[in-house]
mmCIF file of C-alpha atoms and ligand atoms in Angstrom:
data_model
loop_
_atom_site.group_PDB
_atom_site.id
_atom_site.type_symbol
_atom_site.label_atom_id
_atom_site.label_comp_id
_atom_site.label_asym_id
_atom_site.label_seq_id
_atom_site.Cartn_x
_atom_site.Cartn_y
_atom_site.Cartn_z
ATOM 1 C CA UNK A 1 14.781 1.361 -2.586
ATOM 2 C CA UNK A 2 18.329 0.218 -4.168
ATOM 3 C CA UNK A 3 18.998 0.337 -7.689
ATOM 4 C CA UNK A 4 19.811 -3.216 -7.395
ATOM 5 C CA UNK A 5 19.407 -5.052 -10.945
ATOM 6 C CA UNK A 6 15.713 -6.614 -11.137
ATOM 7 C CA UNK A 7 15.312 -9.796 -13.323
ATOM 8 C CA UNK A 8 11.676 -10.127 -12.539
ATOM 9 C CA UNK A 9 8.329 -8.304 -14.761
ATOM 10 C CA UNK A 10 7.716 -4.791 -13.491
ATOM 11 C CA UNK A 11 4.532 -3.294 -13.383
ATOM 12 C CA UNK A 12 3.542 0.764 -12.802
ATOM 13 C CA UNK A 13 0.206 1.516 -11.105
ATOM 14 C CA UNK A 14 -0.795 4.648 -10.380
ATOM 15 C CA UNK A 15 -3.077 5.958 -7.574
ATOM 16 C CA UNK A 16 -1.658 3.257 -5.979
ATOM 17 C CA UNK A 17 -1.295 5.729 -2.400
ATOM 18 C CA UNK A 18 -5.118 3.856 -1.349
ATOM 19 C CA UNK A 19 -8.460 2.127 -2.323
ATOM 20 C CA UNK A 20 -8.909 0.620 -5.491
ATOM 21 C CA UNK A 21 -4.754 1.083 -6.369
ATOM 22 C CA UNK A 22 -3.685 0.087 -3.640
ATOM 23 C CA UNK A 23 -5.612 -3.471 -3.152
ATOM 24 C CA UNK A 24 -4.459 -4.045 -7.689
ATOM 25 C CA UNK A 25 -0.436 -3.408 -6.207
ATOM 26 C CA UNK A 26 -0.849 -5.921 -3.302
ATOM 27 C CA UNK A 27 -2.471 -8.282 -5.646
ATOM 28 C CA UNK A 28 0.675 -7.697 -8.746
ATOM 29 C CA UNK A 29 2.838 -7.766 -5.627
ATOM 30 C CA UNK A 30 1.875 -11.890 -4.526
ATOM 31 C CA UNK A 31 1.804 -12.783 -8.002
ATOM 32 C CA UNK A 32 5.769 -11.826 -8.509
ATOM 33 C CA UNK A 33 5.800 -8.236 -10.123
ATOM 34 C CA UNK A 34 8.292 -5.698 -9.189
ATOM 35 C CA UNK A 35 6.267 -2.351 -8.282
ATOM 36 C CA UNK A 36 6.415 1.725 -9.550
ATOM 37 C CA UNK A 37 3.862 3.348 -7.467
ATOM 38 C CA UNK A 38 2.630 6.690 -8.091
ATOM 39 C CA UNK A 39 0.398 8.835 -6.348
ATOM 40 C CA UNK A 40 -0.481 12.729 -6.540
ATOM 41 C CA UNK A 41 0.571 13.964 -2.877
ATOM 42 C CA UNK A 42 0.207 11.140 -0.152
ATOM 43 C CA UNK A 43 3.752 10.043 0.085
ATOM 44 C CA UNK A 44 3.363 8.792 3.648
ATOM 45 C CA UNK A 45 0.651 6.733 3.031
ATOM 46 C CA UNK A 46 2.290 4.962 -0.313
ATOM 47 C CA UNK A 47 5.161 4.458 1.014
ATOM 48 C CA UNK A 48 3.929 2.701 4.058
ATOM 49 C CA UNK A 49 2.335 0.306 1.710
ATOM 50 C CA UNK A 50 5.403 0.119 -0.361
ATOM 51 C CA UNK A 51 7.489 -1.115 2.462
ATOM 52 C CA UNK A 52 4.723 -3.399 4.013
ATOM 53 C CA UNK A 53 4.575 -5.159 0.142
ATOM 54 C CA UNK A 54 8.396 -5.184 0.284
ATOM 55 C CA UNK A 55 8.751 -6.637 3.877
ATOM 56 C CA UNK A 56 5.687 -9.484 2.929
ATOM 57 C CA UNK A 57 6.741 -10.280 -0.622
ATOM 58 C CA UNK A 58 10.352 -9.282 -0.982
ATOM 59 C CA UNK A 59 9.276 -7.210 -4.082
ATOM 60 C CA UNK A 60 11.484 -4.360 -5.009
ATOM 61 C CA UNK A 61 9.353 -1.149 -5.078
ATOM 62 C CA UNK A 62 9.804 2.294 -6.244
ATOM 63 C CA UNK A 63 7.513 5.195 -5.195
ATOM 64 C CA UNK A 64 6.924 8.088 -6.975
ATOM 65 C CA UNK A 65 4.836 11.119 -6.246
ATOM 66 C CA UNK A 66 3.113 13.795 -8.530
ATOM 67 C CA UNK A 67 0.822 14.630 -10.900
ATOM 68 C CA UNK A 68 0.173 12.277 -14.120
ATOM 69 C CA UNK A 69 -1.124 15.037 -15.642
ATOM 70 C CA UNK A 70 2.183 17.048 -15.474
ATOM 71 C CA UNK A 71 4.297 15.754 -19.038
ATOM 72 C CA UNK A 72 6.933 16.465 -16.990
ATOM 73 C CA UNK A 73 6.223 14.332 -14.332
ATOM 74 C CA UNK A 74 5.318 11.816 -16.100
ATOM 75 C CA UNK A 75 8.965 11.875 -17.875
ATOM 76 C CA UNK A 76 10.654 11.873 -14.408
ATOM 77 C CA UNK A 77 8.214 8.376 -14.287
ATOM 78 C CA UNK A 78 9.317 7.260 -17.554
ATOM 79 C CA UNK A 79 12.840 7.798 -16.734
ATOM 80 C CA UNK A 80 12.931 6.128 -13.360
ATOM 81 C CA UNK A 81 11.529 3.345 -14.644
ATOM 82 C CA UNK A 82 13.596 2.501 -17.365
ATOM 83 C CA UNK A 83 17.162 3.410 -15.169
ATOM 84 C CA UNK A 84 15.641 1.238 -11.926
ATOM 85 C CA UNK A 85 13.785 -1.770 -13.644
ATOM 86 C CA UNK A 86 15.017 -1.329 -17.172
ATOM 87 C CA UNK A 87 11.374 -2.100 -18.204
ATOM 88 C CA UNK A 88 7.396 -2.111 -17.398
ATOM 89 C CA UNK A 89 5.715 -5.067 -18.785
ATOM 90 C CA UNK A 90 2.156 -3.796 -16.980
ATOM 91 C CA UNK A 91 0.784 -0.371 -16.462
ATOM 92 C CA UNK A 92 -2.127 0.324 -14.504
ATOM 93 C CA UNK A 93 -3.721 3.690 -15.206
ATOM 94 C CA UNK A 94 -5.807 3.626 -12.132
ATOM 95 C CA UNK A 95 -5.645 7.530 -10.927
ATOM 96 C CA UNK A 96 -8.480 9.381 -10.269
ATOM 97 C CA UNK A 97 -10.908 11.486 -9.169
ATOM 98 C CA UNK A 98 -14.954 11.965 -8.821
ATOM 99 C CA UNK A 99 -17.502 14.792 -8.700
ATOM 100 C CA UNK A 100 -20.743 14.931 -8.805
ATOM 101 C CA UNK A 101 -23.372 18.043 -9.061
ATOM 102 C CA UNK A 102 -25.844 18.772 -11.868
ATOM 103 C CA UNK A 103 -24.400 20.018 -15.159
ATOM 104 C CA UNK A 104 -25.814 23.251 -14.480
ATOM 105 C CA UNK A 105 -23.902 23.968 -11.155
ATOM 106 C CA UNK A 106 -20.588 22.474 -12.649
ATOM 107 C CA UNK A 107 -18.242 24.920 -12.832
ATOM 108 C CA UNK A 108 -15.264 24.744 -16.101
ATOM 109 C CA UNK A 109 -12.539 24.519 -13.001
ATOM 110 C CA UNK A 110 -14.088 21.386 -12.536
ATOM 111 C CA UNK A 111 -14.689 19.931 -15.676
ATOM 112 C CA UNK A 112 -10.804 20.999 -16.421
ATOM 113 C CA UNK A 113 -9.759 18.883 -13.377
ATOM 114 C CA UNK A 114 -11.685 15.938 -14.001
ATOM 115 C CA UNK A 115 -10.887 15.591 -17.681
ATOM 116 C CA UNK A 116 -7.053 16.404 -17.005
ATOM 117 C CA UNK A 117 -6.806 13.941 -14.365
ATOM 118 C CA UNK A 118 -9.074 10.911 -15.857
ATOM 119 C CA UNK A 119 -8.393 11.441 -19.233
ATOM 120 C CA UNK A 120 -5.205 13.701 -20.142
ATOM 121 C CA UNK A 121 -3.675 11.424 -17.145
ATOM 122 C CA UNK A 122 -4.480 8.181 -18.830
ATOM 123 C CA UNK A 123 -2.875 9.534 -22.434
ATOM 124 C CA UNK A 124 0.094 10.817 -21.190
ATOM 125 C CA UNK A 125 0.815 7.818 -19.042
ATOM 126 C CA UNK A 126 0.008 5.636 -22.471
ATOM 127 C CA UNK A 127 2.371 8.104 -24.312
ATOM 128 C CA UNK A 128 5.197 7.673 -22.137
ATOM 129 C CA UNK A 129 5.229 4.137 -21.074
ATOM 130 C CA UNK A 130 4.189 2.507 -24.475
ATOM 131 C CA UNK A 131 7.749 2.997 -26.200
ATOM 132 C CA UNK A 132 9.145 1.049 -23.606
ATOM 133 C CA UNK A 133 6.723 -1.942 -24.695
ATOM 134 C CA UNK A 134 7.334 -1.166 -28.277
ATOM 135 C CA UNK A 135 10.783 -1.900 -28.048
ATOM 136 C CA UNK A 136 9.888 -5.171 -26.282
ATOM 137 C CA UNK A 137 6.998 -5.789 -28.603
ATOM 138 C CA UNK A 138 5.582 -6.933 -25.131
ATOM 139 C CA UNK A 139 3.402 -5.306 -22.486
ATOM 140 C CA UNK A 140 -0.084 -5.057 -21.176
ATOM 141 C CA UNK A 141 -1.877 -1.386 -20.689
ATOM 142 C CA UNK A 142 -5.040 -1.567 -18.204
ATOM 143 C CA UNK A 143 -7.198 2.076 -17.764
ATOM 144 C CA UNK A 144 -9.372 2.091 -14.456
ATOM 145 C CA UNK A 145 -12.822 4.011 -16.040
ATOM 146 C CA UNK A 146 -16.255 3.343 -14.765
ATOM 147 C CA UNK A 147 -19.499 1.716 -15.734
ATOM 148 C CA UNK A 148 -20.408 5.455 -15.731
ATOM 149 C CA UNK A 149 -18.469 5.862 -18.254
ATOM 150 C CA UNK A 150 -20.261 3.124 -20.134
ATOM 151 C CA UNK A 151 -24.087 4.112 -19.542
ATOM 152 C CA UNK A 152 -23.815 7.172 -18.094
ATOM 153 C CA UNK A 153 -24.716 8.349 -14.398
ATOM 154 C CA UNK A 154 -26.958 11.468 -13.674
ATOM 155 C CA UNK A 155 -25.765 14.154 -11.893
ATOM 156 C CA UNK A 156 -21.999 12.536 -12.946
ATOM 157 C CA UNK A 157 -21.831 13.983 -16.402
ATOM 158 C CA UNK A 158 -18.365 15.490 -16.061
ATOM 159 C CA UNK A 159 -17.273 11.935 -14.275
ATOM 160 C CA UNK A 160 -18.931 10.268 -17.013
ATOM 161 C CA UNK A 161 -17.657 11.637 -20.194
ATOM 162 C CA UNK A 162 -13.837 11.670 -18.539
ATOM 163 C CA UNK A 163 -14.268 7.806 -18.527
ATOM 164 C CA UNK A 164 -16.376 7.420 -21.371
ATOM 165 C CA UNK A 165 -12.940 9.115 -23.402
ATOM 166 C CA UNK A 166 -11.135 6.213 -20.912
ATOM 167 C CA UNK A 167 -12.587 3.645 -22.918
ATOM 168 C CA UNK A 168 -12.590 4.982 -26.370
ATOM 169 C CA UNK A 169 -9.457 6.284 -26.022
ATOM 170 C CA UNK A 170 -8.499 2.175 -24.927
ATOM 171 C CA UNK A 171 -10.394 0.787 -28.358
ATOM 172 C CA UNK A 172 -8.956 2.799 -30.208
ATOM 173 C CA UNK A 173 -5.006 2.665 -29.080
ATOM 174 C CA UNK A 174 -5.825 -1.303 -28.392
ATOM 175 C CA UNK A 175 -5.971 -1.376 -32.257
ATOM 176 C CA UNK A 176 -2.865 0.812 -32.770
ATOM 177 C CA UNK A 177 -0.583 -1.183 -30.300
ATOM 178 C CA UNK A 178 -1.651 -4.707 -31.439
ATOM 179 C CA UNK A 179 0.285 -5.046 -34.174
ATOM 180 C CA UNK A 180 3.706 -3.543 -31.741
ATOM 181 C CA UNK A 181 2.738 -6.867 -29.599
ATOM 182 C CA UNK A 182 0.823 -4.550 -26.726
ATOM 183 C CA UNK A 183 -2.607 -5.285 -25.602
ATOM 184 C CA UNK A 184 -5.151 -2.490 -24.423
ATOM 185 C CA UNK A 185 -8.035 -3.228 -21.773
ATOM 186 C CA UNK A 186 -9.948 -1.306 -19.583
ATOM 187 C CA UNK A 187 -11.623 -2.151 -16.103
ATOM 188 C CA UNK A 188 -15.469 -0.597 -15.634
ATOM 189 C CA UNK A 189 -15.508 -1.238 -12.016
ATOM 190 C CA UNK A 190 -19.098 -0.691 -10.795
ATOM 191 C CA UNK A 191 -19.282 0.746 -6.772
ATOM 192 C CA UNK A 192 -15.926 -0.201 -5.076
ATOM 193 C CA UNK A 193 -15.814 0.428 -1.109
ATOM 194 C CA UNK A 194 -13.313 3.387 -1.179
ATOM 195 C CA UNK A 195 -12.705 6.871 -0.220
ATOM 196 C CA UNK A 196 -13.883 7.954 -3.172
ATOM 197 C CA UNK A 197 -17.304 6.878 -1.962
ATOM 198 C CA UNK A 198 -16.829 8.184 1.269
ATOM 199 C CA UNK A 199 -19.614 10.715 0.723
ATOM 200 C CA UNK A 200 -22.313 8.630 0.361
ATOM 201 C CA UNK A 201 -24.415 8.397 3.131
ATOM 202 C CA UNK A 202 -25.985 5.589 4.589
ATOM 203 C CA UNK A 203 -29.148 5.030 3.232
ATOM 204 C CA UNK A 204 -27.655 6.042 -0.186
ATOM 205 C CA UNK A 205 -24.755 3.543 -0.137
ATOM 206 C CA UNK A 206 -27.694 0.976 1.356
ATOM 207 C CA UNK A 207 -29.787 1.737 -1.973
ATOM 208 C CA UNK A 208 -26.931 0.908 -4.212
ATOM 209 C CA UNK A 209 -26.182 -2.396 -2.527
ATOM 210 C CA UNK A 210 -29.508 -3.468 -3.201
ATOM 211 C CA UNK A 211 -29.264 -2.915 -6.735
ATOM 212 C CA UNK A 212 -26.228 -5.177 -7.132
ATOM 213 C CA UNK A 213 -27.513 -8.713 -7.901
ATOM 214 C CA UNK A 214 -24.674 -10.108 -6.351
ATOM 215 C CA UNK A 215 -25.621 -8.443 -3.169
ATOM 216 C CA UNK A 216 -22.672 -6.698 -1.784
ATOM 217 C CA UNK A 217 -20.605 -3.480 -2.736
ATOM 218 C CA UNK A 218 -17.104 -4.569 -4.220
ATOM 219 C CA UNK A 219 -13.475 -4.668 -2.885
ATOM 220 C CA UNK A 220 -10.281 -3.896 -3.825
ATOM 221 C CA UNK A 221 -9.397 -7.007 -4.388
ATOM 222 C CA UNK A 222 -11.817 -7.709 -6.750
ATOM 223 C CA UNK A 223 -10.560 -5.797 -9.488
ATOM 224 C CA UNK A 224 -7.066 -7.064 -8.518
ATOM 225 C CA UNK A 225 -8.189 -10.195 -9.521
ATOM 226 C CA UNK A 226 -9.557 -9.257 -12.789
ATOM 227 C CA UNK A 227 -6.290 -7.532 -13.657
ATOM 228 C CA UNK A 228 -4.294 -10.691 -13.369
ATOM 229 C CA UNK A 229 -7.481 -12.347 -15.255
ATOM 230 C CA UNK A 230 -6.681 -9.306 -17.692
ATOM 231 C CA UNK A 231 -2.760 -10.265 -17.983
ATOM 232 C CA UNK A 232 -3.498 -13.834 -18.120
ATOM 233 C CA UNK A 233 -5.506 -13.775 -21.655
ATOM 234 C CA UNK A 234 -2.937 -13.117 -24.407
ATOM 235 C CA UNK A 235 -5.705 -13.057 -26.739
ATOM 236 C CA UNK A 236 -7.561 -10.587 -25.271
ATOM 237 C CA UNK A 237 -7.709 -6.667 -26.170
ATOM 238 C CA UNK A 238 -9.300 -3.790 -26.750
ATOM 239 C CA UNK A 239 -11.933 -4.870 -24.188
ATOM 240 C CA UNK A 240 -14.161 -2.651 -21.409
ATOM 241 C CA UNK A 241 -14.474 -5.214 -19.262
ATOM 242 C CA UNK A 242 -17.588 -4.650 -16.553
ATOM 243 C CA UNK A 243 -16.953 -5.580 -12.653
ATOM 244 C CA UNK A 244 -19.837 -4.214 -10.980
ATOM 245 C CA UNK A 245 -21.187 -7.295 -9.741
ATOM 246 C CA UNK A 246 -23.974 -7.160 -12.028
ATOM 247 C CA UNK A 247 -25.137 -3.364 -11.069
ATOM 248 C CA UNK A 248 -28.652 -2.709 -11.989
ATOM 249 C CA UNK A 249 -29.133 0.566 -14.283
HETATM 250 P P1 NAP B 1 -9.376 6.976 -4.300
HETATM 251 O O1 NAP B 1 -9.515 6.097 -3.114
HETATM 252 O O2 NAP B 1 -9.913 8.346 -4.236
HETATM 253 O O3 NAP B 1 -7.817 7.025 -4.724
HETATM 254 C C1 NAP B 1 -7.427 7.801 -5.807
HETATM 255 C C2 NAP B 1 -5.956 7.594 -6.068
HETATM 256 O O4 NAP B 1 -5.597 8.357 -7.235
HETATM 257 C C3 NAP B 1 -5.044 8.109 -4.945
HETATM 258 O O5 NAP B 1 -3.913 7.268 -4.888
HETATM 259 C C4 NAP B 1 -4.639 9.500 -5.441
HETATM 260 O O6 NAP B 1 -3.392 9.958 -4.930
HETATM 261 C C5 NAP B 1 -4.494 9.216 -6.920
HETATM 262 N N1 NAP B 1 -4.572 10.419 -7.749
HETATM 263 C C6 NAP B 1 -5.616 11.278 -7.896
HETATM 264 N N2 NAP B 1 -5.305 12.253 -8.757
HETATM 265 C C7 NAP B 1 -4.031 12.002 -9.177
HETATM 266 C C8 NAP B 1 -3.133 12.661 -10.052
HETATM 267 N N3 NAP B 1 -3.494 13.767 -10.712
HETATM 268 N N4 NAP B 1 -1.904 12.142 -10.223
HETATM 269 C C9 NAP B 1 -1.507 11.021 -9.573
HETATM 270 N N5 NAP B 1 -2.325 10.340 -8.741
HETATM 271 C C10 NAP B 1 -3.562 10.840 -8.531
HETATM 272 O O7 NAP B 1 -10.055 6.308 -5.593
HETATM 273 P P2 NAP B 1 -10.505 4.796 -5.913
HETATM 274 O O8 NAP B 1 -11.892 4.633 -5.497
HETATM 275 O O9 NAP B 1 -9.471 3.849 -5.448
HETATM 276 O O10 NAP B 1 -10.526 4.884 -7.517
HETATM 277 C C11 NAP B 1 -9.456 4.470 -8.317
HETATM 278 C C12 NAP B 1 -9.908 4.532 -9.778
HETATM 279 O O11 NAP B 1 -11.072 3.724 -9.959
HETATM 280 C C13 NAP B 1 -10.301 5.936 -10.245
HETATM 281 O O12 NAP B 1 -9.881 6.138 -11.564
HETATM 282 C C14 NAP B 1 -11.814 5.910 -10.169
HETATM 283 O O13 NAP B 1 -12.413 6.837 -11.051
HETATM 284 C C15 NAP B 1 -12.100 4.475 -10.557
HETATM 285 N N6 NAP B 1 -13.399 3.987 -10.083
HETATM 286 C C16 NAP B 1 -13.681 3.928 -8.745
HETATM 287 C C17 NAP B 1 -14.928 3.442 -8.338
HETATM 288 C C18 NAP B 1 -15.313 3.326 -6.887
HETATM 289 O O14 NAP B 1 -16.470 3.012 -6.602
HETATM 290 N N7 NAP B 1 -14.413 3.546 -5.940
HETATM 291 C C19 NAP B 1 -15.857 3.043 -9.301
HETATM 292 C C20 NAP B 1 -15.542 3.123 -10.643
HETATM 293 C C21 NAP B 1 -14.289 3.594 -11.022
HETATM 294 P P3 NAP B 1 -3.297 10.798 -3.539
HETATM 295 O O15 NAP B 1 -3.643 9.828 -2.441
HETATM 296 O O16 NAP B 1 -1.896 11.246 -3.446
HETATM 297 O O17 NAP B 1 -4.296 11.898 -3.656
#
């Protein structure tokens, strides 16, 4: 993109390259925000939806690719942002990953991944960006966790506790930010149709749509939706809010 001056609110989302990132840019896109999106290694992929947001919506977009649990990385974000936009008003901590297998069988590698990704990910992007939206006194911080991370899911434990530490980790830094003008919230999205489900058979993903009471498995674009609901409510923080369409435990 050109390093053209931007009047307009910026917002950073990352694991924006697909699925649940993806359909929250689109959504920030229509409703005016210029774009950072970050992903871990699919470059092709985000910026082919970079440039089809751009050539729908005009919206200036940046792309950035690494690892938001590098510090160093996440500088190179930091400092991008501030030379192109001069600002991020909202930051969407949506990167992530999943595994599931008994405690038992779960080897430290993984546990090390998952926690570094979910939840060192999350804190360092916090670290970084918030600064930025001290200075302004201004600026809204949404974390993507899980309702596993809210009751728990067997055979997720790993999964589980990385997003349970999501949303303590959002409590607790809602309260420090408040009085800096910066509101904390998380998003507990229940099953989302994704990659990251892709494993699922059938029959399994079959069983889980029949225990949503609202009878199908989300989009996207629902959680889009309740991120702008989340930016909308100045009053609002500190908050795990649950979009699971009413997910039976
Ligand atoms: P997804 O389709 O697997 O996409 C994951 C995204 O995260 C990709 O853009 C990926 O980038 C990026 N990513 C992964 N590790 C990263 C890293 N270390 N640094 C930078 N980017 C990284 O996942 P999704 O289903 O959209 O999930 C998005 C978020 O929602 C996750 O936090 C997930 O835990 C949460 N969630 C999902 C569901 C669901 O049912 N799908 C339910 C509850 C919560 P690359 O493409 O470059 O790998």
């Amino acid at each position: 993109m050109s390093a053209k001056h931007i009047t307009n609110k910026t917002a950073l989302v990352t694991g924006a390259s697909r699925g649940i990132g993806a359909g929250i840019s689109k959504i920030l896109a229509g409703a005016g925000y210029n774009l950072i999106l970050v992903c871990k290694k699919n470059e092709t992929t985000l910026k082919k939806i970079a440039s089809d947001i751009h050539s729908h919506l005009d919206t200036e977009v940046l792309t950035l690719v690494g690892d938001v649990s590098d510090e160093y990385f996440v500088n190179e974000i930091k400092t991008s942002a501030r030379m192109i936009f001069g600002q991020v008003d909202v930051l969407v901590n949506n990167a992530g990953i999943w595994q599931s297998g008994l405690v038992t069988e779960t080897s430290l590698d993984t546990w090390n991944e998952l926690v570094k990704t979910n939840l060192t990910g999350t804190f360092l992007m916090c670290r970084g960006i918030a600064p930025m939206m001290i200075e302004k006194k201004s600026g809204s911080i949404i974390n993507i966790s899980s309702i596993w991370g809210v009751h728990g899911a067997s055979c997720e434990s790993a999964y589980s506790a990385t997003k349970g530490g999501v949303n303590a980790f959002t409590q607790a830094l809602a309260m420090e930010l408040a009085p800096s003008g910066i509101r904390v919230n998380a998003i507990a999205p229940g099953v989302i149709d994704t990659e990251m489900n892709s494993s699922y058979t059938k029959d399994e993903l079959q069983d889980l749509q029949e225990r949503i009471p609202l009878g199908r498995i989300g989009t996207p674009k629902d959680i889009g939706r309740t991120i702008l609901s989340i930016i909308n409510s100045p009053y609002m923080t500190g908050q795990i809010i649950t979009v699971d369409g009413g997910f039976l435990q």
